[in-house]
CSV table of C-alpha atoms and ligand atoms in Angstrom, one decimal:
chain,number,residue,atom,x,y,z
A,1,MET,CA,1.8,-26.0,-80.1
A,2,ASN,CA,-1.5,-24.7,-81.4
A,3,ASN,CA,-0.4,-22.2,-84.0
A,4,GLU,CA,-4.0,-21.0,-84.6
A,5,LEU,CA,-4.3,-19.9,-81.0
A,6,ILE,CA,-0.8,-18.3,-81.1
A,7,ALA,CA,-1.8,-16.4,-84.2
A,8,LYS,CA,-4.8,-15.1,-82.3
A,9,GLY,CA,-2.6,-13.7,-79.6
A,10,TYR,CA,-2.7,-16.5,-77.1
A,11,ARG,CA,0.4,-17.3,-75.0
A,12,LEU,CA,1.4,-20.8,-74.3
A,13,TYR,CA,2.0,-22.2,-70.8
A,14,THR,CA,3.3,-25.7,-71.3
A,15,GLY,CA,2.8,-28.6,-69.0
A,16,LYS,CA,3.9,-32.2,-69.0
A,17,ASN,CA,0.5,-33.7,-70.0
A,18,ILE,CA,-1.5,-30.6,-70.9
A,19,ASP,CA,-0.7,-27.2,-72.5
A,20,VAL,CA,-2.6,-24.1,-71.4
A,21,TYR,CA,-3.2,-21.0,-73.6
A,22,PHE,CA,-4.2,-17.6,-72.3
A,23,ASN,CA,-5.2,-14.4,-74.2
A,24,THR,CA,-5.2,-11.4,-71.9
A,25,HIS,CA,-7.2,-9.4,-74.5
A,26,VAL,CA,-10.1,-11.9,-74.4
A,27,CYS,CA,-10.1,-12.2,-70.5
A,28,GLN,CA,-13.2,-10.7,-68.8
A,29,HIS,CA,-11.6,-10.8,-65.3
A,30,SER,CA,-14.3,-13.0,-63.8
A,31,GLY,CA,-11.7,-14.6,-61.5
A,32,ASN,CA,-13.1,-18.1,-62.1
A,33,CYS,CA,-9.6,-19.4,-62.8
A,34,VAL,CA,-7.8,-18.1,-59.7
A,35,ARG,CA,-10.8,-19.0,-57.5
A,36,GLY,CA,-11.1,-22.4,-59.2
A,37,ASN,CA,-7.5,-23.5,-58.5
A,38,HIS,CA,-5.0,-21.1,-57.0
A,39,ALA,CA,-2.1,-23.6,-57.3
A,40,VAL,CA,-2.5,-23.5,-61.1
A,41,PHE,CA,-3.6,-19.9,-61.6
A,42,ASP,CA,-1.9,-17.3,-59.5
A,43,LEU,CA,-1.7,-13.7,-60.8
A,44,ALA,CA,1.0,-12.8,-58.3
A,45,ARG,CA,3.4,-15.4,-59.7
A,46,LYS,CA,5.5,-15.6,-62.9
A,47,PRO,CA,4.5,-17.5,-64.8
A,48,TRP,CA,1.0,-17.1,-63.5
A,49,ILE,CA,-0.1,-20.4,-65.0
A,50,LEU,CA,1.6,-23.6,-63.9
A,51,ALA,CA,-0.2,-26.4,-65.7
A,52,ASP,CA,1.5,-29.2,-63.7
A,53,ASN,CA,0.3,-28.0,-60.3
A,54,ALA,CA,-2.9,-30.1,-60.6
A,55,SER,CA,-4.2,-33.1,-62.4
A,56,VAL,CA,-5.1,-32.8,-66.1
A,57,GLU,CA,-8.8,-33.3,-65.2
A,58,GLU,CA,-8.6,-30.5,-62.7
A,59,VAL,CA,-6.9,-28.1,-65.1
A,60,LYS,CA,-9.6,-28.9,-67.7
A,61,ARG,CA,-12.4,-28.5,-65.1
A,62,VAL,CA,-11.2,-24.9,-64.2
A,63,ILE,CA,-10.6,-23.9,-67.8
A,64,ASP,CA,-14.1,-25.1,-68.8
A,65,SER,CA,-15.4,-22.6,-66.2
A,66,CYS,CA,-13.8,-19.7,-68.0
A,67,PRO,CA,-16.7,-17.6,-69.4
A,68,SER,CA,-14.7,-15.7,-72.1
A,69,GLY,CA,-12.6,-18.3,-73.9
A,70,ALA,CA,-9.4,-16.6,-72.8
A,71,LEU,CA,-8.2,-19.9,-71.4
A,72,GLN,CA,-7.8,-22.8,-73.8
A,73,TYR,CA,-6.1,-26.2,-73.4
A,74,ASN,CA,-4.6,-28.9,-75.4
A,75,GLU,CA,-4.3,-32.3,-73.8
A,76,LYS,CA,-1.1,-34.2,-74.9
B,1,SF4,S1,-11.7,-17.4,-65.8
B,1,SF4,FE1,-11.2,-16.7,-67.9
B,1,SF4,S2,-12.2,-14.7,-68.1
B,1,SF4,FE2,-12.1,-15.2,-65.9
B,1,SF4,S3,-10.2,-14.3,-65.1
B,1,SF4,FE3,-9.7,-16.4,-65.7
B,1,SF4,S4,-9.0,-16.2,-67.8
B,1,SF4,FE4,-10.1,-14.3,-67.4
């Protein structure tokens, strides 16, 4: 777990090979994540992030498209 991100208010969404972190206060609601991969990022679902629903490379690709830094990852 990345304690630095947790201290900044990020929540952890753990996956088998990659952990995803999200901070709702940083999010700019561009929608890049849900448009980028709806299997991983689905606001109608709880939890809304399922890191194992795509390959590690795909999760990283979508998170790299987040303009705000609200999404972060830690590859295991
Ligand atoms: S891509 Fe980033 S800024 Fe845009 S909605 Fe998703 S988390 Fe928020």
